[in-house]
Amino acid sequence: MTTLIKNGTVVTATDMTPADVLIDGERIRAIGLGLGDSVTAETVIDATGRYVMPGGIDVHTHMELPFGGTFASDDFGTGTAAAAWGGTTTIVDFAVQSYGETLSQGLDTWLQKAGPKSHIDYGLHLIVREINDSTLREMDTMIDRGVTSFKLFMAYPGVFMVDDASIFRAMSRTADNGGLIMLHAENGGAIDVLVQRYLAEGKTAPVNHGLTRPASMEGEATHRAIALAELAGVPVYIVHLSAREALTAVREGRSRGVPAYAETCPQYLYLSLDDLARPGFEGAKYVCSPPLRTADHQADLWRGLVTDDLQVVSTDHCPFDYKDQKILGKDDFSAIPNGLPGVEDRYTLLWDGGVAAGHISPTRFVELIATAPARMFGLHPRKGTLAPGADADVVVFNPDADRTISAGTHHMRVDYSAYEGRKVRGNPEVVMQRGNILVQDGKFHGQPGAGRFLERSRFGPGPG
Ligand code: URP
Ligand code: ZN
Ligand code: ZN
């Protein structure tokens, strides 16, 4: 099967050029100006007035994550279909080690969840909850199985949190095995004291979730994480960075030569503490950790994306229904399941608020949405760019399409949108994975189980 995408502007992390793209089977065969004049293909897609860009790579999702007595509402079927609708063709989700379980058991559970359902290709990180001699040894095995990154939590005491000694031991192991430690950086101990104090004072509304998780405690934990990585002599990746204080810690680490990397998420670029303070229980829709910050943090995050102190935009997609799930915390903000939906919205949100609004160039957009995550998480050059030999994961993007984000039209299995009513410019009109059309003309053509598990290489930030 051959496909020719004609007359578009091809955008990669380095170039933006008028060119045609020839796809042969699952891979891109050639890219060139006027290529369509000399070759024929079984399928031709006219991309006049469109950008032709790599499929998005979202390296932070939580399909069916068990959290707070319930499960994230998207499974690998609904969540990956929604991702494809939004222009994302690869996710890296988080398998979880349950207490008392081996890492292999955690990984196998997630492979069983994802395999039969996923519409798009997927990799897995591992959330490690217990660091001991045996789990440290098992990290090596996980790397051999293509799971090359491990998330540790500095927050959620009694649920996910591990202590500094454990973090340092895990980092020291990655110094030998080439894995990458990812940190949820918030000072869980201090936050927990604040949470108990607020609840004892009768402060139970959703906004208190934000007020008990101050930005200074994200800054402190981020600084600590980077200092531990520096001591261990390894790279470190800070997930879902939300606050200026944390960004400062990353920037300072990088400027003294520590290979510290970080991602932020659309919710921290577009939403704020004001959303968490919406009247009644509405704020529960915006409960995630780290929490939404005051709006003045957003300009710093945009600057971080421009200066490359932030290298990746992921979603931390972790949806919970408002009516049935967020309601668990009706009388106690600390019982509201943490997480926001977003896997479908990232591509267009970053284009609209980033490129259309003039913060970043189209090439930087591609780098943030696909190329840098592919490099950092061992998927490049097969994924994350458009080049001969790469997987034909392609988005034909209409930059002039106006639409309004709404739960009424999105495809994520969640009963609200965090961006309800937001007008955005840009639409991924055609979405392809390995040469197969997943979305075209407003119709979905994906198949559950068609997505493949991606065995990832070891961490490598690559050039630039
Ligand atoms: O609120 C969030 N972020 N939920 C998902 C779990 C995590 O910490 O990433
Ligand atoms: Zn986290
Ligand atoms: Zn997360």
Short mmCIF file of N, CA and C in Angstrom, two decimals, residues 218-323:
data_model
loop_
_atom_site.label_atom_id
_atom_site.label_comp_id
_atom_site.label_asym_id
_atom_site.label_seq_id
_atom_site.Cartn_x
_atom_site.Cartn_y
_atom_site.Cartn_z
N GLU A 218 6.95 22.45 45.58
CA GLU A 218 7.35 21.82 44.31
C GLU A 218 8.79 22.25 43.98
N GLY A 219 9.09 23.51 44.26
CA GLY A 219 10.45 24.00 44.02
C GLY A 219 11.46 23.24 44.87
N GLU A 220 11.11 23.06 46.15
CA GLU A 220 12.02 22.35 47.08
C GLU A 220 12.28 20.93 46.58
N ALA A 221 11.22 20.22 46.24
CA ALA A 221 11.39 18.81 45.83
C ALA A 221 12.14 18.72 44.50
N THR A 222 11.89 19.65 43.61
CA THR A 222 12.59 19.63 42.32
C THR A 222 14.08 19.87 42.54
N HIS A 223 14.38 20.82 43.41
CA HIS A 223 15.79 21.09 43.72
C HIS A 223 16.44 19.85 44.32
N ARG A 224 15.72 19.19 45.24
CA ARG A 224 16.26 18.00 45.92
C ARG A 224 16.48 16.87 44.90
N ALA A 225 15.52 16.70 44.02
CA ALA A 225 15.63 15.64 43.01
C ALA A 225 16.88 15.85 42.14
N ILE A 226 17.09 17.10 41.76
CA ILE A 226 18.23 17.40 40.88
C ILE A 226 19.54 17.25 41.64
N ALA A 227 19.54 17.65 42.91
CA ALA A 227 20.75 17.49 43.72
C ALA A 227 21.09 16.00 43.88
N LEU A 228 20.08 15.17 44.07
CA LEU A 228 20.32 13.73 44.21
C LEU A 228 20.85 13.15 42.89
N ALA A 229 20.30 13.61 41.78
CA ALA A 229 20.78 13.13 40.47
C ALA A 229 22.22 13.57 40.24
N GLU A 230 22.52 14.78 40.68
CA GLU A 230 23.89 15.29 40.52
C GLU A 230 24.87 14.42 41.31
N LEU A 231 24.44 14.06 42.54
CA LEU A 231 25.28 13.21 43.39
C LEU A 231 25.47 11.82 42.76
N ALA A 232 24.41 11.31 42.18
CA ALA A 232 24.49 9.98 41.55
C ALA A 232 25.15 10.03 40.17
N GLY A 233 25.25 11.23 39.63
CA GLY A 233 25.88 11.38 38.31
C GLY A 233 25.01 10.86 37.18
N VAL A 234 23.69 11.10 37.28
CA VAL A 234 22.78 10.60 36.25
C VAL A 234 21.85 11.71 35.76
N PRO A 235 21.26 11.53 34.57
CA PRO A 235 20.21 12.45 34.14
C PRO A 235 18.95 12.24 34.99
N VAL A 236 18.11 13.26 35.01
CA VAL A 236 16.83 13.15 35.74
C VAL A 236 15.77 13.90 34.96
N TYR A 237 14.54 13.42 35.05
CA TYR A 237 13.43 14.02 34.30
C TYR A 237 12.31 14.36 35.29
N ILE A 238 11.96 15.63 35.34
CA ILE A 238 10.90 16.08 36.25
C ILE A 238 9.58 16.08 35.48
N VAL A 239 8.61 15.33 35.99
CA VAL A 239 7.32 15.26 35.29
C VAL A 239 6.41 16.42 35.72
N HIS A 240 5.44 16.68 34.92
CA HIS A 240 4.37 17.68 35.13
C HIS A 240 4.79 18.88 35.98
N LEU A 241 5.80 19.59 35.48
CA LEU A 241 6.28 20.79 36.20
C LEU A 241 5.26 21.92 36.04
N SER A 242 4.89 22.53 37.17
CA SER A 242 3.79 23.50 37.13
C SER A 242 4.19 24.90 37.60
N ALA A 243 5.31 25.01 38.31
CA ALA A 243 5.56 26.26 39.05
C ALA A 243 6.90 26.89 38.70
N ARG A 244 6.91 28.20 38.79
CA ARG A 244 8.13 28.99 38.54
C ARG A 244 9.29 28.50 39.42
N GLU A 245 8.98 28.21 40.68
CA GLU A 245 10.02 27.79 41.63
C GLU A 245 10.70 26.49 41.16
N ALA A 246 9.90 25.60 40.60
CA ALA A 246 10.46 24.33 40.11
C ALA A 246 11.29 24.57 38.85
N LEU A 247 10.79 25.45 38.00
CA LEU A 247 11.52 25.77 36.77
C LEU A 247 12.87 26.40 37.11
N THR A 248 12.88 27.25 38.12
CA THR A 248 14.15 27.86 38.54
C THR A 248 15.13 26.78 38.97
N ALA A 249 14.63 25.78 39.70
CA ALA A 249 15.52 24.70 40.15
C ALA A 249 16.08 23.94 38.95
N VAL A 250 15.24 23.71 37.93
CA VAL A 250 15.71 23.01 36.72
C VAL A 250 16.76 23.86 36.01
N ARG A 251 16.43 25.14 35.86
CA ARG A 251 17.36 26.03 35.13
C ARG A 251 18.72 26.10 35.83
N GLU A 252 18.67 26.23 37.17
CA GLU A 252 19.93 26.32 37.93
C GLU A 252 20.73 25.02 37.79
N GLY A 253 20.03 23.90 37.87
CA GLY A 253 20.71 22.61 37.71
C GLY A 253 21.37 22.51 36.35
N ARG A 254 20.61 22.86 35.33
CA ARG A 254 21.14 22.76 33.95
C ARG A 254 22.34 23.70 33.77
N SER A 255 22.24 24.90 34.38
CA SER A 255 23.32 25.87 34.15
C SER A 255 24.60 25.43 34.86
N ARG A 256 24.49 24.54 35.87
CA ARG A 256 25.75 24.03 36.45
C ARG A 256 26.10 22.66 35.87
N GLY A 257 25.43 22.30 34.78
CA GLY A 257 25.84 21.14 34.01
C GLY A 257 25.14 19.84 34.34
N VAL A 258 24.11 19.89 35.20
CA VAL A 258 23.39 18.65 35.50
C VAL A 258 22.45 18.35 34.33
N PRO A 259 22.44 17.11 33.84
CA PRO A 259 21.50 16.78 32.76
C PRO A 259 20.08 16.64 33.29
N ALA A 260 19.48 17.76 33.67
CA ALA A 260 18.12 17.78 34.22
C ALA A 260 17.16 18.19 33.11
N TYR A 261 16.07 17.45 33.00
CA TYR A 261 15.07 17.68 31.96
C TYR A 261 13.71 17.77 32.61
N ALA A 262 12.77 18.42 31.91
CA ALA A 262 11.44 18.56 32.51
C ALA A 262 10.39 18.75 31.44
N GLU A 263 9.19 18.31 31.80
CA GLU A 263 8.02 18.52 30.95
C GLU A 263 7.04 19.42 31.70
N THR A 264 6.23 20.15 30.94
CA THR A 264 5.04 20.74 31.53
C THR A 264 3.85 20.22 30.75
N CYS A 265 2.65 20.64 31.16
CA CYS A 265 1.41 20.10 30.56
C CYS A 265 0.48 21.27 30.23
N PRO A 266 -0.43 21.07 29.25
CA PRO A 266 -1.31 22.17 28.86
C PRO A 266 -2.07 22.80 30.03
N GLN A 267 -2.47 21.97 30.99
CA GLN A 267 -3.26 22.54 32.10
C GLN A 267 -2.48 23.62 32.85
N TYR A 268 -1.16 23.50 32.90
CA TYR A 268 -0.38 24.51 33.62
C TYR A 268 -0.11 25.74 32.75
N LEU A 269 -0.30 25.59 31.44
CA LEU A 269 -0.10 26.72 30.53
C LEU A 269 -1.39 27.53 30.34
N TYR A 270 -2.54 26.88 30.54
CA TYR A 270 -3.81 27.52 30.17
C TYR A 270 -4.79 27.68 31.32
N LEU A 271 -4.66 26.89 32.38
CA LEU A 271 -5.62 26.93 33.47
C LEU A 271 -4.92 27.46 34.72
N SER A 272 -5.70 27.84 35.73
CA SER A 272 -5.07 28.44 36.92
C SER A 272 -5.86 28.12 38.18
N LEU A 273 -5.33 28.61 39.29
CA LEU A 273 -5.97 28.44 40.60
C LEU A 273 -7.40 28.97 40.59
N ASP A 274 -7.67 29.95 39.73
CA ASP A 274 -9.03 30.48 39.62
C ASP A 274 -10.01 29.38 39.20
N ASP A 275 -9.55 28.45 38.37
CA ASP A 275 -10.42 27.34 37.97
C ASP A 275 -10.70 26.42 39.16
N LEU A 276 -9.67 26.21 39.95
CA LEU A 276 -9.82 25.36 41.14
C LEU A 276 -10.76 26.03 42.16
N ALA A 277 -10.87 27.36 42.07
CA ALA A 277 -11.71 28.11 43.00
C ALA A 277 -13.11 28.38 42.43
N ARG A 278 -13.47 27.69 41.35
CA ARG A 278 -14.82 27.89 40.80
C ARG A 278 -15.86 27.56 41.86
N PRO A 279 -17.04 28.23 41.78
CA PRO A 279 -18.03 28.08 42.84
C PRO A 279 -18.55 26.65 42.99
N GLY A 280 -19.09 26.39 44.18
CA GLY A 280 -19.65 25.07 44.46
C GLY A 280 -18.56 24.03 44.41
N PHE A 281 -18.88 22.91 43.78
CA PHE A 281 -17.91 21.81 43.70
C PHE A 281 -17.22 21.77 42.34
N GLU A 282 -17.53 22.77 41.47
CA GLU A 282 -16.97 22.82 40.11
C GLU A 282 -15.44 22.70 40.10
N GLY A 283 -14.81 23.27 41.13
CA GLY A 283 -13.34 23.26 41.18
C GLY A 283 -12.78 21.86 41.16
N ALA A 284 -13.58 20.86 41.57
CA ALA A 284 -13.10 19.48 41.60
C ALA A 284 -12.65 19.01 40.22
N LYS A 285 -13.25 19.57 39.18
CA LYS A 285 -12.86 19.21 37.82
C LYS A 285 -11.39 19.53 37.55
N TYR A 286 -10.84 20.43 38.35
CA TYR A 286 -9.48 20.93 38.09
C TYR A 286 -8.47 20.44 39.13
N VAL A 287 -8.86 19.42 39.89
CA VAL A 287 -7.93 18.90 40.91
C VAL A 287 -6.93 17.94 40.26
N CYS A 288 -5.68 18.34 40.29
CA CYS A 288 -4.59 17.48 39.84
C CYS A 288 -3.37 17.87 40.67
N SER A 289 -2.36 17.03 40.62
CA SER A 289 -1.15 17.33 41.40
C SER A 289 0.08 17.19 40.52
N PRO A 290 1.00 18.19 40.58
CA PRO A 290 0.90 19.45 41.32
C PRO A 290 -0.36 20.20 40.89
N PRO A 291 -0.83 21.11 41.77
CA PRO A 291 -2.09 21.79 41.45
C PRO A 291 -1.91 22.90 40.42
N LEU A 292 -3.02 23.38 39.89
CA LEU A 292 -2.97 24.56 39.04
C LEU A 292 -2.47 25.72 39.88
N ARG A 293 -1.65 26.54 39.28
CA ARG A 293 -1.01 27.66 39.99
C ARG A 293 -1.71 28.98 39.65
N THR A 294 -1.33 30.04 40.33
CA THR A 294 -1.84 31.36 39.96
C THR A 294 -1.38 31.66 38.53
N ALA A 295 -2.17 32.44 37.81
CA ALA A 295 -1.96 32.61 36.37
C ALA A 295 -0.58 33.20 36.02
N ASP A 296 0.03 33.90 36.97
CA ASP A 296 1.33 34.53 36.66
C ASP A 296 2.45 33.50 36.42
N HIS A 297 2.25 32.26 36.81
CA HIS A 297 3.27 31.24 36.52
C HIS A 297 3.33 30.90 35.03
N GLN A 298 2.23 31.16 34.33
CA GLN A 298 2.15 30.68 32.94
C GLN A 298 3.20 31.31 32.03
N ALA A 299 3.44 32.60 32.21
CA ALA A 299 4.43 33.28 31.35
C ALA A 299 5.82 32.67 31.55
N ASP A 300 6.12 32.28 32.79
CA ASP A 300 7.42 31.64 33.06
C ASP A 300 7.52 30.29 32.36
N LEU A 301 6.42 29.54 32.37
CA LEU A 301 6.45 28.24 31.71
C LEU A 301 6.63 28.40 30.20
N TRP A 302 5.93 29.36 29.61
CA TRP A 302 6.11 29.60 28.17
C TRP A 302 7.55 29.96 27.87
N ARG A 303 8.12 30.80 28.74
CA ARG A 303 9.53 31.17 28.53
C ARG A 303 10.42 29.93 28.63
N GLY A 304 10.12 29.06 29.57
CA GLY A 304 10.90 27.82 29.72
C GLY A 304 10.82 26.96 28.47
N LEU A 305 9.68 26.97 27.81
CA LEU A 305 9.54 26.19 26.56
C LEU A 305 10.37 26.81 25.45
N VAL A 306 10.47 28.14 25.48
CA VAL A 306 11.25 28.82 24.44
C VAL A 306 12.75 28.61 24.68
N THR A 307 13.17 28.70 25.95
CA THR A 307 14.62 28.62 26.25
C THR A 307 15.11 27.18 26.35
N ASP A 308 14.21 26.22 26.25
CA ASP A 308 14.55 24.79 26.32
C ASP A 308 14.91 24.33 27.73
N ASP A 309 14.55 25.11 28.74
CA ASP A 309 14.65 24.59 30.11
C ASP A 309 13.51 23.60 30.34
N LEU A 310 12.45 23.72 29.57
CA LEU A 310 11.40 22.69 29.48
C LEU A 310 11.49 22.11 28.08
N GLN A 311 11.59 20.80 27.99
CA GLN A 311 11.85 20.19 26.68
C GLN A 311 10.64 19.48 26.08
N VAL A 312 9.62 19.22 26.90
CA VAL A 312 8.52 18.36 26.47
C VAL A 312 7.20 18.93 26.98
N VAL A 313 6.15 18.81 26.16
CA VAL A 313 4.78 19.06 26.66
C VAL A 313 4.03 17.73 26.56
N SER A 314 3.65 17.21 27.71
CA SER A 314 2.86 15.97 27.77
C SER A 314 1.52 16.33 28.43
N THR A 315 0.64 15.35 28.59
CA THR A 315 -0.67 15.74 29.17
C THR A 315 -0.88 15.35 30.62
N ASP A 316 -0.22 14.26 31.10
CA ASP A 316 -0.61 13.68 32.39
C ASP A 316 -2.10 13.34 32.37
N HIS A 317 -2.55 12.87 31.21
CA HIS A 317 -3.97 12.52 31.03
C HIS A 317 -4.40 11.50 32.09
N CYS A 318 -5.31 11.90 32.95
CA CYS A 318 -5.75 11.02 34.04
C CYS A 318 -7.19 11.44 34.39
N PRO A 319 -8.14 11.04 33.55
CA PRO A 319 -9.50 11.58 33.68
C PRO A 319 -10.34 10.85 34.73
N PHE A 320 -11.17 11.62 35.42
CA PHE A 320 -12.17 11.05 36.32
C PHE A 320 -13.48 11.78 36.07
N ASP A 321 -14.56 11.03 35.97
CA ASP A 321 -15.87 11.66 35.76
C ASP A 321 -16.19 12.61 36.92
N TYR A 322 -16.78 13.73 36.56
CA TYR A 322 -17.18 14.70 37.59
C TYR A 322 -18.30 14.12 38.45
N LYS A 323 -19.31 13.58 37.79
CA LYS A 323 -20.51 13.17 38.53
C LYS A 323 -20.27 11.97 39.44
#
